[in-house]
mmCIF file of N, CA and C in Angstrom:
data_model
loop_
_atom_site.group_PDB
_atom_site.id
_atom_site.type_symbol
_atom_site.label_atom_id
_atom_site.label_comp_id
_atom_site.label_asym_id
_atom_site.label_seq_id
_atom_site.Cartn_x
_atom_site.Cartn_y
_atom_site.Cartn_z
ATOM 1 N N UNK A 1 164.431 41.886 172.016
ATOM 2 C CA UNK A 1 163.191 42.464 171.528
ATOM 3 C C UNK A 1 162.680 41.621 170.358
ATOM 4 N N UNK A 2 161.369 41.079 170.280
ATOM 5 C CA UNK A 2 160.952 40.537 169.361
ATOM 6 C C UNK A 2 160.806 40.821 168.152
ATOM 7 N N UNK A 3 160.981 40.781 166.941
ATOM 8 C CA UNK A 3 160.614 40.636 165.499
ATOM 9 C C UNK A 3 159.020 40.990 165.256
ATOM 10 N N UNK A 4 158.720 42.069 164.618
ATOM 11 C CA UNK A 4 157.456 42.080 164.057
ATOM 12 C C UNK A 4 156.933 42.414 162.787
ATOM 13 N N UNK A 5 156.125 41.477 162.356
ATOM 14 C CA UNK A 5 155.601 41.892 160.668
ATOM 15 C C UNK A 5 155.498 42.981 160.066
ATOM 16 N N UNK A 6 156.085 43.065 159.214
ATOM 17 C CA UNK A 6 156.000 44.657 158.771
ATOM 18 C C UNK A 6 154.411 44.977 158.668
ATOM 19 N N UNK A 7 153.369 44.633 158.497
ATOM 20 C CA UNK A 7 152.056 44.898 158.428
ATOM 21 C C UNK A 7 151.622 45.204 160.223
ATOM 22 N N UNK A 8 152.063 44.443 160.992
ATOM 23 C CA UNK A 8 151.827 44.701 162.527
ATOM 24 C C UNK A 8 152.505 46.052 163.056
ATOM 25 N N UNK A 9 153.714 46.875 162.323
ATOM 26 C CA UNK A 9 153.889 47.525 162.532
ATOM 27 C C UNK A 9 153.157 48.854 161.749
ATOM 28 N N UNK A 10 152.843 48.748 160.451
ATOM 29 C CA UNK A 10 152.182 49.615 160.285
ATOM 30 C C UNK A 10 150.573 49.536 160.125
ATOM 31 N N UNK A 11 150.327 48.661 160.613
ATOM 32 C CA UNK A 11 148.603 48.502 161.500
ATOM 33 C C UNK A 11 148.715 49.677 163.273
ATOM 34 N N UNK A 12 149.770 49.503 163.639
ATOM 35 C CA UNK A 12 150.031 50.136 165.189
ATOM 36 C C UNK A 12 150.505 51.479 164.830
ATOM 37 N N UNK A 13 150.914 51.935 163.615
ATOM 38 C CA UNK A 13 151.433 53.218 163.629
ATOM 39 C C UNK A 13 150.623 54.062 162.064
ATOM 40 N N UNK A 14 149.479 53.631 161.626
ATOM 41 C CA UNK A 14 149.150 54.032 160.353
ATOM 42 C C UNK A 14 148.587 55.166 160.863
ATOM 43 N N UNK A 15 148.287 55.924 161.611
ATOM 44 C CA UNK A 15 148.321 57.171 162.333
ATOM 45 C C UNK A 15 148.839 57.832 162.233
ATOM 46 N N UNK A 16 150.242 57.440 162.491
ATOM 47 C CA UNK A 16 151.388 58.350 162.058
ATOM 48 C C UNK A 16 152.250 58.955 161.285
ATOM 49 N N UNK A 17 151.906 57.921 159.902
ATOM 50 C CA UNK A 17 152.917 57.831 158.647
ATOM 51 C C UNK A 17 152.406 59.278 157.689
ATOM 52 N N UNK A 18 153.331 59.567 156.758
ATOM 53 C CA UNK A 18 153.581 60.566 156.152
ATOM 54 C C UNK A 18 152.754 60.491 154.690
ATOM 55 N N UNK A 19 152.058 61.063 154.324
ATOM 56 C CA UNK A 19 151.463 61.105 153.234
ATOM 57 C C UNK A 19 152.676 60.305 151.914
ATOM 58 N N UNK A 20 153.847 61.120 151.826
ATOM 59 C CA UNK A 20 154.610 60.219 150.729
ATOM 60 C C UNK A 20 155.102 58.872 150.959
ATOM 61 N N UNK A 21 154.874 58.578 152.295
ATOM 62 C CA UNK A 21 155.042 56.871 152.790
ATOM 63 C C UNK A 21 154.133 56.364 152.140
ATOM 64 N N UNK A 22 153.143 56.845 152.659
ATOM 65 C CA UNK A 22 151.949 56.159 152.156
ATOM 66 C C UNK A 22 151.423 55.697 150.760
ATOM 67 N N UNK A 23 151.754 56.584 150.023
ATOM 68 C CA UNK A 23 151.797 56.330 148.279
ATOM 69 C C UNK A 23 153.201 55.640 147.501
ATOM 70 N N UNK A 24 154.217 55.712 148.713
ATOM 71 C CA UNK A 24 155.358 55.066 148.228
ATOM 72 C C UNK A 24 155.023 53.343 148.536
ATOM 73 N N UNK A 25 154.438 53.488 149.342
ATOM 74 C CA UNK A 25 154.061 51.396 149.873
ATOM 75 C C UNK A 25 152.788 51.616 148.864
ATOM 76 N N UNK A 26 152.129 52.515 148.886
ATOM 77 C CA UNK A 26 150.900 51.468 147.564
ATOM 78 C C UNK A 26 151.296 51.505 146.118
ATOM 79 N N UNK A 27 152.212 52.563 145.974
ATOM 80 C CA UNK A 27 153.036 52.389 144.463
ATOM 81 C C UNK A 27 153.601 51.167 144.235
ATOM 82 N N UNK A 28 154.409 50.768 145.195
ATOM 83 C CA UNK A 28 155.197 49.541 145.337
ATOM 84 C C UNK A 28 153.969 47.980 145.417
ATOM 85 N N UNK A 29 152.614 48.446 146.010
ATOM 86 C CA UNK A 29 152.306 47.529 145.944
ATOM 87 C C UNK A 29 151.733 47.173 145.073
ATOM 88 N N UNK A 30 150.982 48.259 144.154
ATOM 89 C CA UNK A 30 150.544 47.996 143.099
ATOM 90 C C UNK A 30 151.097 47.457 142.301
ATOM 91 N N UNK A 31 152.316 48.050 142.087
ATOM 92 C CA UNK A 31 153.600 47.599 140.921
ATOM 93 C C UNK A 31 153.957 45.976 141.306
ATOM 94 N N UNK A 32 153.408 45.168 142.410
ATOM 95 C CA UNK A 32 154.121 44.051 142.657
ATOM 96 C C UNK A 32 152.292 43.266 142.233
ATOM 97 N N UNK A 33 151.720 43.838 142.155
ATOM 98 C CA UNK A 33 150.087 43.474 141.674
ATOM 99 C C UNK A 33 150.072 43.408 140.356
ATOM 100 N N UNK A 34 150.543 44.454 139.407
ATOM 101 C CA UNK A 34 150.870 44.276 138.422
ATOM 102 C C UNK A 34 152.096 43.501 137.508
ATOM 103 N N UNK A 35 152.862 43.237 138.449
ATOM 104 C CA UNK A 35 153.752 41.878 137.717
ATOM 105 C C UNK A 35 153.562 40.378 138.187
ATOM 106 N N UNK A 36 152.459 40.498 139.452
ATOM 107 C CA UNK A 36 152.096 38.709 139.434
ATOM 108 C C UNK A 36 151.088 38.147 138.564
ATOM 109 N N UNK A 37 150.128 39.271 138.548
ATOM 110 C CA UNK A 37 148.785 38.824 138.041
ATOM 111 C C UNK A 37 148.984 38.412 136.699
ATOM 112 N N UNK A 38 149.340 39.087 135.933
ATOM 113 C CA UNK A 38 149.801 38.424 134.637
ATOM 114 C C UNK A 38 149.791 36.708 134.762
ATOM 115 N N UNK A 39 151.382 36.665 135.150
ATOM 116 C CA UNK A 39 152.253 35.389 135.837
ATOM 117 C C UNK A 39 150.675 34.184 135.897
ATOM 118 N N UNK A 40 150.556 34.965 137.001
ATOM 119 C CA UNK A 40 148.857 33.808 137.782
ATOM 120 C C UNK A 40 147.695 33.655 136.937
ATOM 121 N N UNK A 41 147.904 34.556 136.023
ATOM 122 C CA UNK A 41 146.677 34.431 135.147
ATOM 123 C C UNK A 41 146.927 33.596 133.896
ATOM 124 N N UNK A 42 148.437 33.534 133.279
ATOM 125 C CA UNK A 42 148.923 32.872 132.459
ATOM 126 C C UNK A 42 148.747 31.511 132.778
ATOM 127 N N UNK A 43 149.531 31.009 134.117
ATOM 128 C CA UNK A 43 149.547 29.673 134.633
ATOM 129 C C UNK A 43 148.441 29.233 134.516
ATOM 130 N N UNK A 44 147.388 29.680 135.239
ATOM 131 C CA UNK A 44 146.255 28.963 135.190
ATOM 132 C C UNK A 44 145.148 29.136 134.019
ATOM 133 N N UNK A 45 145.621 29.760 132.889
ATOM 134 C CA UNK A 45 144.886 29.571 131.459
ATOM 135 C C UNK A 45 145.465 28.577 131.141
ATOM 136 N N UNK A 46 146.817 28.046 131.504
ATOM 137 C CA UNK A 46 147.484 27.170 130.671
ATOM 138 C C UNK A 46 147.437 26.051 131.065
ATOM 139 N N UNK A 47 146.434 25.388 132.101
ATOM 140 C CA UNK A 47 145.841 24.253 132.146
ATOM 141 C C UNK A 47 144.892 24.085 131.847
ATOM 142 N N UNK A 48 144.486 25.010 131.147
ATOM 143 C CA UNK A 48 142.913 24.768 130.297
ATOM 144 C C UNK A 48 143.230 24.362 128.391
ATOM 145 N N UNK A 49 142.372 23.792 127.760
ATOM 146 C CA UNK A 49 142.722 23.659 126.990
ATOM 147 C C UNK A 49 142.066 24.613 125.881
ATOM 148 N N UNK A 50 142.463 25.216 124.600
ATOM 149 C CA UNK A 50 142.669 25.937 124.102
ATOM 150 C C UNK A 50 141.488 26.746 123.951
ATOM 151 N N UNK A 51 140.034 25.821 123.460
ATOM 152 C CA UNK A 51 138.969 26.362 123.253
ATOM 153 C C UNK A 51 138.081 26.447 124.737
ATOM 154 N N UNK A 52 138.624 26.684 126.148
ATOM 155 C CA UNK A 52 138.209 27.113 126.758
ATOM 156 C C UNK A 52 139.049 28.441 127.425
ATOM 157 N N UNK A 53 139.691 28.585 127.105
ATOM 158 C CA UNK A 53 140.623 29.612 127.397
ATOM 159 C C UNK A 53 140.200 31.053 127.399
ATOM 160 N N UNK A 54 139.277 31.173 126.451
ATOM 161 C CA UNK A 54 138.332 32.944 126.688
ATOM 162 C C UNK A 54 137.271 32.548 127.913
ATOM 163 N N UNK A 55 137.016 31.355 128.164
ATOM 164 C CA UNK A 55 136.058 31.435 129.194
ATOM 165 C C UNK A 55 137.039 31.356 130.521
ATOM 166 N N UNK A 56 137.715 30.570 130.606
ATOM 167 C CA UNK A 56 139.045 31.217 131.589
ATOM 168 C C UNK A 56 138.776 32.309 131.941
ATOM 169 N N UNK A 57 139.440 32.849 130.997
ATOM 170 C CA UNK A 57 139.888 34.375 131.154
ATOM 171 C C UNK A 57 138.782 35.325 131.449
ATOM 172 N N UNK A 58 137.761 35.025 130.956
ATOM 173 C CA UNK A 58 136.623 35.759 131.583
ATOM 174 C C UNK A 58 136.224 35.284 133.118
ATOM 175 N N UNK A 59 136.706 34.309 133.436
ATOM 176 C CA UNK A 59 135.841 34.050 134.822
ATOM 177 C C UNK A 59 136.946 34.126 135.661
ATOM 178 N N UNK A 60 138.425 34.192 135.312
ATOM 179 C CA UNK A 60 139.182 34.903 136.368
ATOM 180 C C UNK A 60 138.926 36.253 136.045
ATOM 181 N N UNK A 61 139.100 37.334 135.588
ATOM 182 C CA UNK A 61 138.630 38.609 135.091
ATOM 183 C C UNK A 61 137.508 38.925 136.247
ATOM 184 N N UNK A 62 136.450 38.415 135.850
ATOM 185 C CA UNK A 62 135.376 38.153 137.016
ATOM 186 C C UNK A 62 135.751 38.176 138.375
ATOM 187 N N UNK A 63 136.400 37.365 138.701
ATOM 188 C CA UNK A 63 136.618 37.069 140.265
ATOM 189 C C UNK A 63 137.597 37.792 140.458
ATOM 190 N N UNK A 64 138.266 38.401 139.958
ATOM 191 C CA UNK A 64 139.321 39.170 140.241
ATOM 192 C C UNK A 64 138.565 40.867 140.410
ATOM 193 N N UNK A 65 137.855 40.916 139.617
ATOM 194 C CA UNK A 65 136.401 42.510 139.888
ATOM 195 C C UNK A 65 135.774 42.066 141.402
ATOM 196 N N UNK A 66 135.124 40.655 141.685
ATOM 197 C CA UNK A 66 134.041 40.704 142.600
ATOM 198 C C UNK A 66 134.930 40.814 143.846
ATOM 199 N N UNK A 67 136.309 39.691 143.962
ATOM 200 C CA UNK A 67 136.877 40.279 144.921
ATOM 201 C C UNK A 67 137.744 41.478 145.288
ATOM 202 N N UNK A 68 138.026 42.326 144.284
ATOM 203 C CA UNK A 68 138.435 43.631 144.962
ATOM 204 C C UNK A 68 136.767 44.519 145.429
ATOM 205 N N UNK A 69 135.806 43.670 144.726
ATOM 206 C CA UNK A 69 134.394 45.068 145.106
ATOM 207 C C UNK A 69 134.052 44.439 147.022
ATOM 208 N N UNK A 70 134.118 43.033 147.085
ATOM 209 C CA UNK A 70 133.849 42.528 148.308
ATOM 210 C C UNK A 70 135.270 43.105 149.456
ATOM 211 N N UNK A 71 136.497 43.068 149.050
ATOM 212 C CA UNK A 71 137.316 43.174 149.706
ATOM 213 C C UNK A 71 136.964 45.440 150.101
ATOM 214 N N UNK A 72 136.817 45.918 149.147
ATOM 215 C CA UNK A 72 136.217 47.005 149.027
ATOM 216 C C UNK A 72 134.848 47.671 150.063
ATOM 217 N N UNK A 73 134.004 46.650 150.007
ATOM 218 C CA UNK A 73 133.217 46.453 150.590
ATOM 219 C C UNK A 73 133.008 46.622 152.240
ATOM 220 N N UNK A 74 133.752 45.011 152.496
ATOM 221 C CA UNK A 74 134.619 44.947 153.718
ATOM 222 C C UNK A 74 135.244 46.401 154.564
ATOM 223 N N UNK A 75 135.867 46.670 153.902
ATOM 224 C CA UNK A 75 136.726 47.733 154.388
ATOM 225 C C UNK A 75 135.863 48.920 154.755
ATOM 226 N N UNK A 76 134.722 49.241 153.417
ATOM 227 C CA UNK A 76 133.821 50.376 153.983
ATOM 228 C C UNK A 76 132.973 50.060 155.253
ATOM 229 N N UNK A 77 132.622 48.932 154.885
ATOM 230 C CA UNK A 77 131.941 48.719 156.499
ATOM 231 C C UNK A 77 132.246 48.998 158.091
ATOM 232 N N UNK A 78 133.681 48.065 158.323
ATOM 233 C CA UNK A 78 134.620 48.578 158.942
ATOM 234 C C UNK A 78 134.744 50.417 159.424
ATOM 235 N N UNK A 79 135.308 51.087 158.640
ATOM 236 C CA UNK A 79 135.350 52.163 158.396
ATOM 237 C C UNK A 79 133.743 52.927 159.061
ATOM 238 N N UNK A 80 132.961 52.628 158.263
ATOM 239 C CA UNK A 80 131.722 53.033 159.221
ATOM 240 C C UNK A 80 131.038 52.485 160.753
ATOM 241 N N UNK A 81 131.294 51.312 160.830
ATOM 242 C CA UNK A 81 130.879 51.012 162.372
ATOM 243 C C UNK A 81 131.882 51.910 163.189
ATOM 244 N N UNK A 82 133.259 51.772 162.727
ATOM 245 C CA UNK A 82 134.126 52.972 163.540
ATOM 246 C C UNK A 82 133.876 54.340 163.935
ATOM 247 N N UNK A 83 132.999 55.258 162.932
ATOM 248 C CA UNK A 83 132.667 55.948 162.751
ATOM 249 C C UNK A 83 131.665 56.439 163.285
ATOM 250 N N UNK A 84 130.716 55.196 163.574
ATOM 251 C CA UNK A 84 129.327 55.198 163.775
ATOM 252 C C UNK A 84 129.437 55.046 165.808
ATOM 253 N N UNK A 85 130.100 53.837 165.821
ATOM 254 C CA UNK A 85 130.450 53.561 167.465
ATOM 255 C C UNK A 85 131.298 53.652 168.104
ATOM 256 N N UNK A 86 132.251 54.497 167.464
ATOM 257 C CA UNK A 86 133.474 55.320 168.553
ATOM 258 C C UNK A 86 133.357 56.673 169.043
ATOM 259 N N UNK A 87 133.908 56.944 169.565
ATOM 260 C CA UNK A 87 133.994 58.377 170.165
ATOM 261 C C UNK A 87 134.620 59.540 169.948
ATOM 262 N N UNK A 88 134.843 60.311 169.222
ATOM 263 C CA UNK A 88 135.878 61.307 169.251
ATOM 264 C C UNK A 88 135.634 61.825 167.818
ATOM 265 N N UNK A 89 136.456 62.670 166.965
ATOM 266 C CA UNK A 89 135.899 63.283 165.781
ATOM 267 C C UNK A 89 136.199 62.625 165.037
ATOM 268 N N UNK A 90 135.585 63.564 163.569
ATOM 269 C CA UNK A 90 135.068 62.737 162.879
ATOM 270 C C UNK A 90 136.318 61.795 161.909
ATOM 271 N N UNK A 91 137.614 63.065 161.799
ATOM 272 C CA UNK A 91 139.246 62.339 161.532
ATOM 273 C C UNK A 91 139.804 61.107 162.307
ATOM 274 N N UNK A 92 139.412 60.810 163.436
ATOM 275 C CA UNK A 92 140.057 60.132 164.203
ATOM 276 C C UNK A 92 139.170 58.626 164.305
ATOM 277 N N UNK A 93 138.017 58.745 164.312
ATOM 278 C CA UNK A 93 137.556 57.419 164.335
ATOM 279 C C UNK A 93 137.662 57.140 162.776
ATOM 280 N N UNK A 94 137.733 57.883 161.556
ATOM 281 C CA UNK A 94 137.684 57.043 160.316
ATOM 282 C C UNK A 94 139.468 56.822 160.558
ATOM 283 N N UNK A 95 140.498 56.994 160.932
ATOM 284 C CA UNK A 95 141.499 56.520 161.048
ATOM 285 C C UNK A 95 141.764 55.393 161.655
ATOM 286 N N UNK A 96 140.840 55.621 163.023
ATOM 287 C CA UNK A 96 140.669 54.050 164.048
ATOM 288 C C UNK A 96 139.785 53.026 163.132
ATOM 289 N N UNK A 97 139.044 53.606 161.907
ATOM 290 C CA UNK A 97 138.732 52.104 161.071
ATOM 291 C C UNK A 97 139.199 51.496 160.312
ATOM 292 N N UNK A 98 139.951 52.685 159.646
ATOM 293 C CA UNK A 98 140.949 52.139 158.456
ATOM 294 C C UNK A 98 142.250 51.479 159.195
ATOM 295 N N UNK A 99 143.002 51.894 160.274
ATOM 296 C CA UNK A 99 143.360 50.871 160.845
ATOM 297 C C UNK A 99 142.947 49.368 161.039
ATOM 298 N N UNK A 100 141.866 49.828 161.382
ATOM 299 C CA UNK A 100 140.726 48.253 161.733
ATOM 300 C C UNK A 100 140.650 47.289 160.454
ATOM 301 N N UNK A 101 140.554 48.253 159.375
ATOM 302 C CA UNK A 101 140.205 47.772 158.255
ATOM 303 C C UNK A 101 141.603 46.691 157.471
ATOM 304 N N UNK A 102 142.765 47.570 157.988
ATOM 305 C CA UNK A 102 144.093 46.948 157.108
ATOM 306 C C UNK A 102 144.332 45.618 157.820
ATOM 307 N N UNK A 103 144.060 46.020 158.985
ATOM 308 C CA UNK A 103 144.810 44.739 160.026
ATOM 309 C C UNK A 103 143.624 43.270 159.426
ATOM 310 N N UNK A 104 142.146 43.759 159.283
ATOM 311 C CA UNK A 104 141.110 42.555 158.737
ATOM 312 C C UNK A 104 141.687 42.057 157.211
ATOM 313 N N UNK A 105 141.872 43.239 156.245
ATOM 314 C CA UNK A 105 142.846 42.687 155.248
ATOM 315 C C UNK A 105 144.201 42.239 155.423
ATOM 316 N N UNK A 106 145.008 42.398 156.181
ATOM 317 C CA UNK A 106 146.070 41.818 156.720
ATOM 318 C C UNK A 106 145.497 40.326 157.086
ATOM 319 N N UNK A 107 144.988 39.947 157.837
ATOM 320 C CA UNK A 107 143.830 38.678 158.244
ATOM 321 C C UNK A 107 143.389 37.788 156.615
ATOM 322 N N UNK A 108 143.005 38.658 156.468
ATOM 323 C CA UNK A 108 142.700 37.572 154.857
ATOM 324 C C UNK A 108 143.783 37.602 154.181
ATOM 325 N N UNK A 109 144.932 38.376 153.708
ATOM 326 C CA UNK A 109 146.350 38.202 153.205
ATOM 327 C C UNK A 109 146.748 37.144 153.433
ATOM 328 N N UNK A 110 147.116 36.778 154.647
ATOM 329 C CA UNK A 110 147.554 35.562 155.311
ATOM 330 C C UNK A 110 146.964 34.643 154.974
ATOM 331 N N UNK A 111 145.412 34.473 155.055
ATOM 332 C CA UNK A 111 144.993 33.318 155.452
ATOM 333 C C UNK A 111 145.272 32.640 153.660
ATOM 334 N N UNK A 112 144.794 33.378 153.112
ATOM 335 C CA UNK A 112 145.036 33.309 151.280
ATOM 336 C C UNK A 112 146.893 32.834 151.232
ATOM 337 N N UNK A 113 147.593 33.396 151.932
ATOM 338 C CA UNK A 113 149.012 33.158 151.537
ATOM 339 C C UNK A 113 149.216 31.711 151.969
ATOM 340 N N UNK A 114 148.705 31.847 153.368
ATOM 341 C CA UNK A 114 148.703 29.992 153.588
ATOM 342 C C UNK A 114 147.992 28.495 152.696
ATOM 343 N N UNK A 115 147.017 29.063 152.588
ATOM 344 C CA UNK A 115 146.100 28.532 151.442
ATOM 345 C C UNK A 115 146.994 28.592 150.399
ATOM 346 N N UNK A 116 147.459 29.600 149.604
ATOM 347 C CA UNK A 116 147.875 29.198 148.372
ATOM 348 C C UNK A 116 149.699 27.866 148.611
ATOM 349 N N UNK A 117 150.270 28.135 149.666
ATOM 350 C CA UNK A 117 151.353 26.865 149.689
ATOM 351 C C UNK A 117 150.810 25.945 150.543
ATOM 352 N N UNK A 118 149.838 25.928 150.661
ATOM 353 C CA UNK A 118 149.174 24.716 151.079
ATOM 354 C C UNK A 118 149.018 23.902 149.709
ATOM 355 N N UNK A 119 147.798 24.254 149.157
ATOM 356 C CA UNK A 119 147.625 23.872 148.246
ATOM 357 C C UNK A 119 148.440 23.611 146.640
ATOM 358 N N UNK A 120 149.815 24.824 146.738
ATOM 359 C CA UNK A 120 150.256 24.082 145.485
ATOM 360 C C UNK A 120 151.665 23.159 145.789
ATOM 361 N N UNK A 121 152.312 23.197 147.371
ATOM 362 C CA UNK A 121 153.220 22.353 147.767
ATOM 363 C C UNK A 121 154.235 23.145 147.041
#
């Protein structure tokens, strides 16, 4: 039997999972959001040199707001075409989007994870 991503499995079963699953994987994920970003935000102030360093920090700050509002975004959309062009009530197609929706963020996860060891080797 083949091996599958833990995200492929709960893209195929997010239907099914238990309300305290569910806050136990975004607790965890948050908490792993909150000990890189620091890390990533440090590194890359620290190739700037000193008197640009608030502008750094403001323009990652920045991009770090626009892409959770776009990634945000994304997802509502999703969520409503489901809503809008599926069939069945009104619980079940916003579930068939938010499915839709994780697996498209799952899609950009990746493509960003490859990108980033691409690029720093």
């Amino acid at each position: 039997m083949p091996r599958h991503h833990p995200s492929a499995y709960l893209s195929h079963t997010a239907r099914h999972l238990a309300n305290t699953f569910i806050a136990t994987v975004y607790v965890l994920y948050m908490a792993g959001m909150g000990t890189c970003m620091g890390s990533v935000m440090t590194s890359a102030l620290r190739t700037l040199a000193d008197n640009q360093q608030t502008e750094g920090n403001a323009i990652l700050n920045t991009l770090q707001q626009f892409a959770g509002a776009v990634g945000t975004s994304l997802s509502a959309v999703v969520v409503a075409q489901s809503q809008t062009h599926l069939a069945g009530s009104q619980a079940y197609t916003t579930a068939v989007g938010t499915q839709n929706a994780f697996i498209m963020l799952t899609v950009f996860a990746t493509v960003i994870w490859f990108s980033y060891f691409k690029v720093v080797k």
